[in-house]
Structure formats: C-alpha cells, structure tokens
CSV table of C-alpha atoms in Angstrom, one decimal:
chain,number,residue,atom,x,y,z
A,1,UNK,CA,-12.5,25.4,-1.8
A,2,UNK,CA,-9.7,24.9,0.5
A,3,UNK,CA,-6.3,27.2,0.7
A,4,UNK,CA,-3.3,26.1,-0.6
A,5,UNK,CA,-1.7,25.8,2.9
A,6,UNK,CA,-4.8,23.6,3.9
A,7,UNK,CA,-4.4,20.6,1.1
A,8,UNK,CA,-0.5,20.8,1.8
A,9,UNK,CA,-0.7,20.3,5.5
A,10,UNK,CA,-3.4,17.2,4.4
A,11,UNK,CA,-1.2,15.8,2.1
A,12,UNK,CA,1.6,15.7,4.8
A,13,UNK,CA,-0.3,14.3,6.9
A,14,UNK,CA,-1.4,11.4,4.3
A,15,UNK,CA,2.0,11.1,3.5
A,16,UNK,CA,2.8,9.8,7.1
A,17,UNK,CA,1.4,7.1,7.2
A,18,UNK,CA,-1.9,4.8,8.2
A,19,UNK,CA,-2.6,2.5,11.0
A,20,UNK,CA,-5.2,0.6,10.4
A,21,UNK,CA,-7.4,-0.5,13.9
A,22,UNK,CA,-8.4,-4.1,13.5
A,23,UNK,CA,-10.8,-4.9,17.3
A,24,UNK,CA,-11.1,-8.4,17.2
A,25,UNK,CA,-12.8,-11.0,20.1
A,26,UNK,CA,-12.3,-14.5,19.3
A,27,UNK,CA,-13.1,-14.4,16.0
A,28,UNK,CA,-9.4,-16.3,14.7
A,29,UNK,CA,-10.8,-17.7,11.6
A,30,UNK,CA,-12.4,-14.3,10.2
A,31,UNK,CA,-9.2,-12.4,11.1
A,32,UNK,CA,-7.2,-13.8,8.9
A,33,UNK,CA,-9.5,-12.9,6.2
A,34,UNK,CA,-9.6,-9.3,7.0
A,35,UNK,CA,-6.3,-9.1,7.6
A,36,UNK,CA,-4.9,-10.4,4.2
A,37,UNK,CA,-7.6,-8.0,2.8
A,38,UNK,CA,-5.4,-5.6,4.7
A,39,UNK,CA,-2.4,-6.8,2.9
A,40,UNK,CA,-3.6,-7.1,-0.2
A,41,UNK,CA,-3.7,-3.1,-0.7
A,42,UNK,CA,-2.6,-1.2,-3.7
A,43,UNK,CA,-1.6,1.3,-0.7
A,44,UNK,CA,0.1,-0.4,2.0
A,45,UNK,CA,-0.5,0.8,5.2
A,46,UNK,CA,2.9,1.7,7.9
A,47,UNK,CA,1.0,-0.8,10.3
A,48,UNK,CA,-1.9,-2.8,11.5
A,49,UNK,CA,-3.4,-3.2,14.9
A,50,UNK,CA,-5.0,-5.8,16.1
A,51,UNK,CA,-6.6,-4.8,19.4
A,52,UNK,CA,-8.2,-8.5,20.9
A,53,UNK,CA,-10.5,-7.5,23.7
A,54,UNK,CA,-10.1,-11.2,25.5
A,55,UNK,CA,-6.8,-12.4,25.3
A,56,UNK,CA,-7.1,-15.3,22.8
A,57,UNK,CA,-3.8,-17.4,22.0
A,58,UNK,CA,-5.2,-18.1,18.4
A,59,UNK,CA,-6.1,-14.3,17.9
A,60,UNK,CA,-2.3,-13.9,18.7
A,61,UNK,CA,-0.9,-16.7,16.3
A,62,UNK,CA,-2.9,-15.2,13.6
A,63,UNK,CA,-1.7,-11.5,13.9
A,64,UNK,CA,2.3,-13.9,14.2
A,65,UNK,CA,1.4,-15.7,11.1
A,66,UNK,CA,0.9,-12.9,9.2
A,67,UNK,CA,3.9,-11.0,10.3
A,68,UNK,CA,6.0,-13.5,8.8
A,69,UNK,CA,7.8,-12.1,5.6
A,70,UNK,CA,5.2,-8.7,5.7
A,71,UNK,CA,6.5,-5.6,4.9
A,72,UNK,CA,3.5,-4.0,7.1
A,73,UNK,CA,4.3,-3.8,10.8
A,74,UNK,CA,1.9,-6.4,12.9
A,75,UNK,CA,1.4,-5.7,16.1
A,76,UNK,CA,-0.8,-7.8,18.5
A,77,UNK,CA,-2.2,-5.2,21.1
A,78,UNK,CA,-4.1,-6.7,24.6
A,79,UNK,CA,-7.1,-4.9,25.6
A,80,UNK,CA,-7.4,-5.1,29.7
A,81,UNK,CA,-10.6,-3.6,30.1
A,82,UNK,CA,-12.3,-6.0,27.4
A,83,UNK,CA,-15.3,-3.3,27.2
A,84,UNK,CA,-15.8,-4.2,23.0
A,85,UNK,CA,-15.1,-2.9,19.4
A,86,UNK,CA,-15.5,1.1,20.8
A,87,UNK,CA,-12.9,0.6,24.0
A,88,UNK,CA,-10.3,-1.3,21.4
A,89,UNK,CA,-11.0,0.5,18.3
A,90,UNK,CA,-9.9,3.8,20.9
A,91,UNK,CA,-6.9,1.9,22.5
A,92,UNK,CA,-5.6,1.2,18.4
A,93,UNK,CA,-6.4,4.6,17.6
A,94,UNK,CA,-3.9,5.7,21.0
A,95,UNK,CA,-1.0,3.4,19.8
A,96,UNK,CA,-1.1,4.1,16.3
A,97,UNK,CA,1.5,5.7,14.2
A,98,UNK,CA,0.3,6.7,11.5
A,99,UNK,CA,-1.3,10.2,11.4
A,100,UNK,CA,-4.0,8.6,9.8
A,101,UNK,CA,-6.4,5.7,11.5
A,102,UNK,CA,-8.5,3.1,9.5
A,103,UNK,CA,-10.7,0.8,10.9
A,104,UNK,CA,-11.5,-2.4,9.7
A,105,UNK,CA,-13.6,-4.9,11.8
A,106,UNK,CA,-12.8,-8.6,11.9
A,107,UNK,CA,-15.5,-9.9,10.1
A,108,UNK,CA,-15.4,-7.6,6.9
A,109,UNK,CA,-12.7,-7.6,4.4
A,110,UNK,CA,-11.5,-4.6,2.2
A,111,UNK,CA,-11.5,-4.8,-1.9
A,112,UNK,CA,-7.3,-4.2,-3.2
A,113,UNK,CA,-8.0,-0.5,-3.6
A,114,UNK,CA,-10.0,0.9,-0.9
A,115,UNK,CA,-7.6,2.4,0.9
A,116,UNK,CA,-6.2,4.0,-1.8
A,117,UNK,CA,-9.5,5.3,-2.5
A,118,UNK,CA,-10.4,6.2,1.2
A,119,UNK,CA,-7.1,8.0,1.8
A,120,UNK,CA,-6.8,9.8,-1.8
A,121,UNK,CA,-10.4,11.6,-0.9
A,122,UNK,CA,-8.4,13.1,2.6
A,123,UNK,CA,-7.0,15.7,0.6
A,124,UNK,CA,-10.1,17.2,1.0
A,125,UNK,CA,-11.6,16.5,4.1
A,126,UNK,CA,-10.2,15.3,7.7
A,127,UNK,CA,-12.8,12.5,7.6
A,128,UNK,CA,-13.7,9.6,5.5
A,129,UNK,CA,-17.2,7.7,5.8
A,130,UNK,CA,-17.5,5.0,2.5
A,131,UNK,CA,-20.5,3.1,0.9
A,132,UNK,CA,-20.2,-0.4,1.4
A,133,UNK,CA,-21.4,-3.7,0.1
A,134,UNK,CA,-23.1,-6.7,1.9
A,135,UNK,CA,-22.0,-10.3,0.3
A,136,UNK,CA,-23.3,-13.3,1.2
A,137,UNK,CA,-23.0,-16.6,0.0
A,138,UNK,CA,-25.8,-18.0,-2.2
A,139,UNK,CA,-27.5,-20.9,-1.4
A,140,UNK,CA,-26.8,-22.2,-5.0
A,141,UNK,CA,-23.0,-21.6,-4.8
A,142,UNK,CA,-21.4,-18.0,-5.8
A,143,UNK,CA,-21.9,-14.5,-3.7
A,144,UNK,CA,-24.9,-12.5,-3.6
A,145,UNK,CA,-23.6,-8.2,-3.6
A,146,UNK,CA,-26.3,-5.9,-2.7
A,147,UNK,CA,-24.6,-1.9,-2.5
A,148,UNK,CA,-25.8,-0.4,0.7
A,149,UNK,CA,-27.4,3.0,0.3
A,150,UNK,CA,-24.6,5.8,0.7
A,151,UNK,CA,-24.4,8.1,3.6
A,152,UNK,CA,-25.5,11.6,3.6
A,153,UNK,CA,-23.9,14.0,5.8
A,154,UNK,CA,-25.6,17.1,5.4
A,155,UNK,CA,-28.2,18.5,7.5
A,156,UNK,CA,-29.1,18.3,11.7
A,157,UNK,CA,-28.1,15.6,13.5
A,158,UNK,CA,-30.9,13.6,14.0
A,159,UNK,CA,-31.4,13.7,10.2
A,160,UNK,CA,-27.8,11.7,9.7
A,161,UNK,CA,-28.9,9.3,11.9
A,162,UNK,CA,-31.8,8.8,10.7
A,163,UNK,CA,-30.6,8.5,7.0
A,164,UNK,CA,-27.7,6.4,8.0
A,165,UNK,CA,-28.7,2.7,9.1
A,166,UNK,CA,-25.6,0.7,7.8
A,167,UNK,CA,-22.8,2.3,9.5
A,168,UNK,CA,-19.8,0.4,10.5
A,169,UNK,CA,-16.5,1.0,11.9
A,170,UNK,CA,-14.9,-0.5,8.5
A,171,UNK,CA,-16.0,2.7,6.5
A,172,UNK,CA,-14.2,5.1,8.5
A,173,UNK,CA,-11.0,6.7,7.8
A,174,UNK,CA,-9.9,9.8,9.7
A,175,UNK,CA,-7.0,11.8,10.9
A,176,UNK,CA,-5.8,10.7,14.1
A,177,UNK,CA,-5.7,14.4,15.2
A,178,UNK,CA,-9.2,14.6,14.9
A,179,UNK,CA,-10.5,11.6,15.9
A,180,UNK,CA,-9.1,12.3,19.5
A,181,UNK,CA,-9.9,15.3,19.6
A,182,UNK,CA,-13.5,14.1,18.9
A,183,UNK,CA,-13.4,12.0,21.9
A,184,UNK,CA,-13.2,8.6,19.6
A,185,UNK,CA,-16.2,5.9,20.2
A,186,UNK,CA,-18.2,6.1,23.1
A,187,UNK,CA,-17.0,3.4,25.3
A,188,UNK,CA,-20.7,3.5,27.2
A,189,UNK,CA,-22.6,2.3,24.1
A,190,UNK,CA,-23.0,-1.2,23.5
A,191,UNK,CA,-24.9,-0.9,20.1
A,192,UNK,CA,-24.8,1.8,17.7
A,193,UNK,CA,-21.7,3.3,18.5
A,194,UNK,CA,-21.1,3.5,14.9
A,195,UNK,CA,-23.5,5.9,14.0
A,196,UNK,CA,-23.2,8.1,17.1
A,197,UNK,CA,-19.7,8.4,16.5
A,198,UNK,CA,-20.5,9.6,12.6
A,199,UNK,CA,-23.1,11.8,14.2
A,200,UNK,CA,-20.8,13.4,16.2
C-alpha cells in the first residue's frame, strides 16, 4: 500500500495537467480522427501535441482547424530529425507541460472516457499501460471489436515481452518525470519500440 505522502504527491501531479503526444507522418485524414477523439474527453487534457516527423502543410491545417474555438491548447511541433514515432513521441514528451504525458498515435482514436480512466489509475502507480480493442470495418457494413488480450507486467523481462504482442504507444500514460528519467523510446529501433519501452 502506498503512504499517505506518496498518493498526495500523485495526485498533485495529476492535478497539473496532461499533454497528450500525438507523432504523426502524413497521415492528415486519420489525424483528425484521433484528434477529435482527443477532444471528445470527459477529462480534457491542458494540451495536445502534434509532433509531424515530415513537415506536411495538411498535417499543419489539421492541428489549425482544430484549434479553432478549443479550449485545449494545439500546438503543431516540427520534428527536424524525421527519425519516426520514437524520436517525435520523445520531442512531445520534451515540450510538454503537463506533468503527465499520453500518447496517442494517428491512426487510433480514444473512446470519451479513457483518459479519465487512464489517469484516475495514476494514483497508484507512475505508469499506465491499458487493454485495447482492434475495430475494423465489416465487409457487410458495421465494425467488427475483438478485445486484445491485457498486458501482464509481472515477472523477468523477457517474460513481458513475450506475453505482450499488442503493445502500442496509444496505451501509455506516464508521468513525465519518469518517462525521462527512463530514457523515453529508443530512437535506434525501427520496429518494436513499443514493447521495449514497456519492457524497460
């Protein structure tokens, strides 16, 4: 169980705020999606990020478009070295400022109450990894859902990687504090960064 002093400190730092980290690259249409799932939240977050790893002029009207009227901060943020969702999910996580960082890649979309969910369960831990859901579109009209299989944490590390198949960079949420200190993604993977960076 955790000390008093320990759930009060978390709860500040709840209280501060959340970035979310949108990496993006050329992917205009799907953005939008995933960023009204953003701003449909029963939690708002202070801000979003949008980290574009190429430059795109549409990626930039999107992020403008959405600004419009919000009551979440938009920013647009460049990423120079265009090295892919690790480099420009690290860069959001370094402007961010929120103490808390969500991710949420470009072609996934949140349901209204996952962030108040995701951040409610930091109370008790500096990390959150969530279950997710895979929906596709049937070929006879409607969504297909299939639940993929939750994420166990206990154990060495090559039994969390091994147990953990479907992790994505949309399931974490994490205290900013720790994810530098934990180094963030590793910039020098081009595939499976997601579960390395769990793993770690």
């Amino acid at each position: 169980a955790l000390d008093a002093r320990t759930r009060e400190r978390r709860a500040a730092r709840v209280a501060a705020g959340v970035s979310v980290g949108v990496p993006t690259h050329r992917r205009s249409g799907l953005l939008g999606r995933a960023l009204d799932s953003v701003l449909g939240q029963s939690l708002l977050p202070v801000e979003v990020l949008v980290v574009d790893d190429v430059g795109d002029a549409a990626t930039r009207r999107v992020v403008a478009g959405r600004a419009v009227g919000s009551s979440v901060v938009m920013r647009y943020v460049r990423n120079p070295v265009g090295d892919g969702p690790s480099g420009s999910r690290n860069l959001g996580a370094a402007c961010a400022v929120g103490s808390v960082v969500a991710f949420l890649d470009d072609d996934d979309v949140w349901e209204s109450g996952y962030l108040a969910q995701a951040v409610g369960l930091l109370a008790d831990a500096d990390v959150v990894v969530t279950p997710l859901t895979t929906i596709r579109l049937a070929p006879a009209g409607g969504e297909i859902r299939r639940a993929v299989r939750g994420i166990g944490l206990g154990g060495p590390v090559e039994g969390v990687i091994a147990r953990n198949p479907g992790v994505t960079g949309s399931k974490v949420v994490i205290d900013r504090a720790v994810f530098q200190r934990g180094g963030g993604y590793d910039e020098d993977l081009g595939t499976a960064e997601d579960n390395e960076f769990v793993a770690r």
